[in-house]
Amino acid sequence: MSAAAIAERRFLQQQRCRILYRKALKSVLDWAVHRDIFYIEGEKTRLQFEANRDVQNLETIDRLLFEGEARLAKLQHPDPYVVPWSPGGSKYARNPPVPPVIGLVNDFGRESSH
Amino acid sequence: MRHAVRALHSCVLRRLQVQVQLDLPLKASVTPVTRWCRRMFSDEAHATHLDRGEVVARVLDVVKTHPKADPTKVTESASFQDVGLDSLDTVELVMSIEEEFAVAIPDAEADKISSCPEAIEYIASHPSAK
């Protein structure tokens, strides 16, 4: 494989690793709501990633990423936290803005008196 | 005695009149919804962008309080690598920024944020950052 293809593959693997870490931390945060517990568990997750920091073989990295994603899929929370006003949250589009066409009629029924 | 008080009570109430003032405009009017009667429930739907100076101050605060960041190197134009963070620390930092401003950043966008100006730009242009 050419050097550019190898570099691109490594870049994609690094991106996959970052997204896996992000999802893992969010999953830990869903389970460990209390912050002091989250700090401890988040640190453990970080150590799991740090243990494989120096792996260079592309195939090994791919295998580790697949295994990590499979393990994470089992640990998903059934009711994850979403920011309420973000898409998927309970307050998303709850009170959409009133279109400016809508106005108040103050003399309904008495127009004939004018 | 009680009957007398009750009779007096009802006499007084029958005599009291409250003048009703009607403030309606005389012409036929369809007014646009005026500010005094609009209730502010739909603020999330309106784009309430934050003030840029405030965004900068808060983002830099979040970066400085990261345990592995060097506070002296944090400036508005620094990248997270300059500050001393590696890629996993950057992920943690972007999560802290999400929590600070109560926004939800999609994974693809969050991966692209790797410097202070990018983070500030994202938050300043987010419609529901608090």
mmCIF file of C-alpha atoms in Angstrom, chain B:
data_model
loop_
_atom_site.group_PDB
_atom_site.id
_atom_site.type_symbol
_atom_site.label_atom_id
_atom_site.label_comp_id
_atom_site.label_asym_id
_atom_site.label_seq_id
_atom_site.Cartn_x
_atom_site.Cartn_y
_atom_site.Cartn_z
ATOM 1 C CA MET B 1 -78.383 41.595 65.803
ATOM 2 C CA ARG B 2 -76.967 39.229 63.185
ATOM 3 C CA HIS B 3 -79.971 39.743 60.921
ATOM 4 C CA ALA B 4 -79.453 43.481 61.067
ATOM 5 C CA VAL B 5 -75.798 43.196 60.117
ATOM 6 C CA ARG B 6 -76.642 40.895 57.271
ATOM 7 C CA ALA B 7 -79.348 43.248 56.023
ATOM 8 C CA LEU B 8 -76.959 46.186 56.185
ATOM 9 C CA HIS B 9 -74.288 44.102 54.411
ATOM 10 C CA SER B 10 -76.607 43.245 51.504
ATOM 11 C CA CYS B 11 -77.914 46.839 51.276
ATOM 12 C CA VAL B 12 -74.409 48.201 50.992
ATOM 13 C CA LEU B 13 -73.393 45.627 48.390
ATOM 14 C CA ARG B 14 -76.484 46.308 46.307
ATOM 15 C CA ARG B 15 -75.709 49.996 46.247
ATOM 16 C CA LEU B 16 -72.015 49.741 45.464
ATOM 17 C CA GLN B 17 -71.229 50.078 41.788
ATOM 18 C CA VAL B 18 -67.884 49.555 40.121
ATOM 19 C CA GLN B 19 -67.429 51.563 36.967
ATOM 20 C CA VAL B 20 -66.243 49.353 34.121
ATOM 21 C CA GLN B 21 -63.732 51.038 31.841
ATOM 22 C CA LEU B 22 -63.450 49.588 28.381
ATOM 23 C CA ASP B 23 -60.158 50.393 26.750
ATOM 24 C CA LEU B 24 -60.801 48.879 23.373
ATOM 25 C CA PRO B 25 -59.837 50.897 20.304
ATOM 26 C CA LEU B 26 -62.866 52.223 18.512
ATOM 27 C CA LYS B 27 -61.804 51.310 14.982
ATOM 28 C CA ALA B 28 -61.892 47.821 13.570
ATOM 29 C CA SER B 29 -58.398 46.607 14.181
ATOM 30 C CA VAL B 30 -56.382 43.518 13.620
ATOM 31 C CA THR B 31 -53.316 44.279 15.616
ATOM 32 C CA PRO B 32 -50.138 42.290 15.316
ATOM 33 C CA VAL B 33 -49.386 40.333 18.463
ATOM 34 C CA THR B 34 -47.929 43.023 20.668
ATOM 35 C CA ARG B 35 -45.079 42.467 23.021
ATOM 36 C CA TRP B 36 -47.099 42.807 26.250
ATOM 37 C CA CYS B 37 -49.316 39.860 25.466
ATOM 38 C CA ARG B 38 -46.721 37.548 23.947
ATOM 39 C CA ARG B 39 -45.559 34.988 26.478
ATOM 40 C CA MET B 40 -41.951 33.972 26.203
ATOM 41 C CA PHE B 41 -42.366 30.203 26.014
ATOM 42 C CA SER B 42 -41.023 29.855 22.511
ATOM 43 C CA ASP B 43 -37.629 31.340 23.220
ATOM 44 C CA GLU B 44 -35.936 28.127 22.226
ATOM 45 C CA ALA B 45 -37.562 28.287 18.835
ATOM 46 C CA HIS B 46 -36.461 31.878 18.290
ATOM 47 C CA ALA B 47 -32.767 32.093 17.641
ATOM 48 C CA THR B 48 -31.321 33.630 20.784
ATOM 49 C CA HIS B 49 -27.666 33.765 19.901
ATOM 50 C CA LEU B 50 -25.359 34.556 22.769
ATOM 51 C CA ASP B 51 -23.199 37.633 22.962
ATOM 52 C CA ARG B 52 -19.839 36.892 21.378
ATOM 53 C CA GLY B 53 -17.722 38.361 24.181
ATOM 54 C CA GLU B 54 -19.537 36.230 26.698
ATOM 55 C CA VAL B 55 -19.067 33.138 24.535
ATOM 56 C CA VAL B 56 -15.325 33.785 24.269
ATOM 57 C CA ALA B 57 -14.969 34.301 28.023
ATOM 58 C CA ARG B 58 -16.872 31.170 28.932
ATOM 59 C CA VAL B 59 -15.151 28.934 26.349
ATOM 60 C CA LEU B 60 -11.713 30.079 27.480
ATOM 61 C CA ASP B 61 -12.731 29.449 31.102
ATOM 62 C CA VAL B 62 -13.728 25.892 30.245
ATOM 63 C CA VAL B 63 -10.421 25.323 28.439
ATOM 64 C CA LYS B 64 -8.392 26.773 31.318
ATOM 65 C CA THR B 65 -10.052 24.590 33.931
ATOM 66 C CA HIS B 66 -9.262 21.369 32.093
ATOM 67 C CA PRO B 67 -6.792 19.508 34.330
ATOM 68 C CA LYS B 68 -4.289 18.883 31.535
ATOM 69 C CA ALA B 69 -4.441 22.322 29.936
ATOM 70 C CA ASP B 70 -1.782 24.947 30.499
ATOM 71 C CA PRO B 71 -3.701 28.127 31.482
ATOM 72 C CA THR B 72 -0.952 30.503 30.388
ATOM 73 C CA LYS B 73 -1.129 29.291 26.803
ATOM 74 C CA VAL B 74 -4.899 29.587 26.438
ATOM 75 C CA THR B 75 -5.759 32.435 24.106
ATOM 76 C CA GLU B 76 -8.605 33.111 21.763
ATOM 77 C CA SER B 77 -6.681 31.817 18.752
ATOM 78 C CA ALA B 78 -4.897 28.852 20.324
ATOM 79 C CA SER B 79 -5.465 25.319 19.110
ATOM 80 C CA PHE B 80 -6.058 22.670 21.737
ATOM 81 C CA GLN B 81 -2.803 20.968 20.866
ATOM 82 C CA ASP B 82 -0.898 24.195 21.637
ATOM 83 C CA VAL B 83 -2.504 24.221 25.057
ATOM 84 C CA GLY B 84 -1.125 20.755 25.774
ATOM 85 C CA LEU B 85 -4.063 18.474 25.058
ATOM 86 C CA ASP B 86 -3.983 15.324 22.970
ATOM 87 C CA SER B 87 -6.875 14.029 20.890
ATOM 88 C CA LEU B 88 -8.701 12.201 23.699
ATOM 89 C CA ASP B 89 -8.382 15.287 25.914
ATOM 90 C CA THR B 90 -9.890 17.297 23.074
ATOM 91 C CA VAL B 91 -12.886 14.956 23.074
ATOM 92 C CA GLU B 92 -13.320 15.475 26.815
ATOM 93 C CA LEU B 93 -12.986 19.226 26.384
ATOM 94 C CA VAL B 94 -15.633 19.387 23.664
ATOM 95 C CA MET B 95 -17.955 17.447 25.959
ATOM 96 C CA SER B 96 -17.300 19.987 28.725
ATOM 97 C CA ILE B 97 -18.127 22.827 26.334
ATOM 98 C CA GLU B 98 -21.357 21.049 25.383
ATOM 99 C CA GLU B 99 -22.318 20.827 29.037
ATOM 100 C CA GLU B 100 -21.367 24.442 29.746
ATOM 101 C CA PHE B 101 -23.615 25.829 27.039
ATOM 102 C CA ALA B 102 -26.289 23.080 27.187
ATOM 103 C CA VAL B 103 -26.036 22.300 23.473
ATOM 104 C CA ALA B 104 -25.979 18.934 21.745
ATOM 105 C CA ILE B 105 -23.211 18.765 19.136
ATOM 106 C CA PRO B 106 -23.468 15.889 16.608
ATOM 107 C CA ASP B 107 -20.499 13.510 16.576
ATOM 108 C CA ALA B 108 -19.319 14.531 13.112
ATOM 109 C CA GLU B 109 -19.280 18.227 14.022
ATOM 110 C CA ALA B 110 -17.687 17.597 17.392
ATOM 111 C CA ASP B 111 -14.800 15.746 15.800
ATOM 112 C CA LYS B 112 -13.956 18.806 13.695
ATOM 113 C CA ILE B 113 -13.578 21.136 16.682
ATOM 114 C CA SER B 114 -9.900 21.119 17.534
ATOM 115 C CA SER B 115 -9.104 24.724 18.414
ATOM 116 C CA CYS B 116 -10.507 27.594 20.451
ATOM 117 C CA PRO B 117 -11.661 29.757 17.504
ATOM 118 C CA GLU B 118 -13.565 26.812 16.021
ATOM 119 C CA ALA B 119 -15.311 26.144 19.326
ATOM 120 C CA ILE B 120 -16.171 29.829 19.771
ATOM 121 C CA GLU B 121 -17.475 30.023 16.208
ATOM 122 C CA TYR B 122 -19.664 26.957 16.675
ATOM 123 C CA ILE B 123 -21.188 28.140 19.939
ATOM 124 C CA ALA B 124 -21.691 31.725 18.774
ATOM 125 C CA SER B 125 -23.605 30.515 15.735
ATOM 126 C CA HIS B 126 -25.680 27.940 17.608
ATOM 127 C CA PRO B 127 -29.276 29.163 17.955
ATOM 128 C CA SER B 128 -30.060 27.645 21.308
ATOM 129 C CA ALA B 129 -26.829 27.973 23.256
ATOM 130 C CA LYS B 130 -27.597 29.102 26.782
#
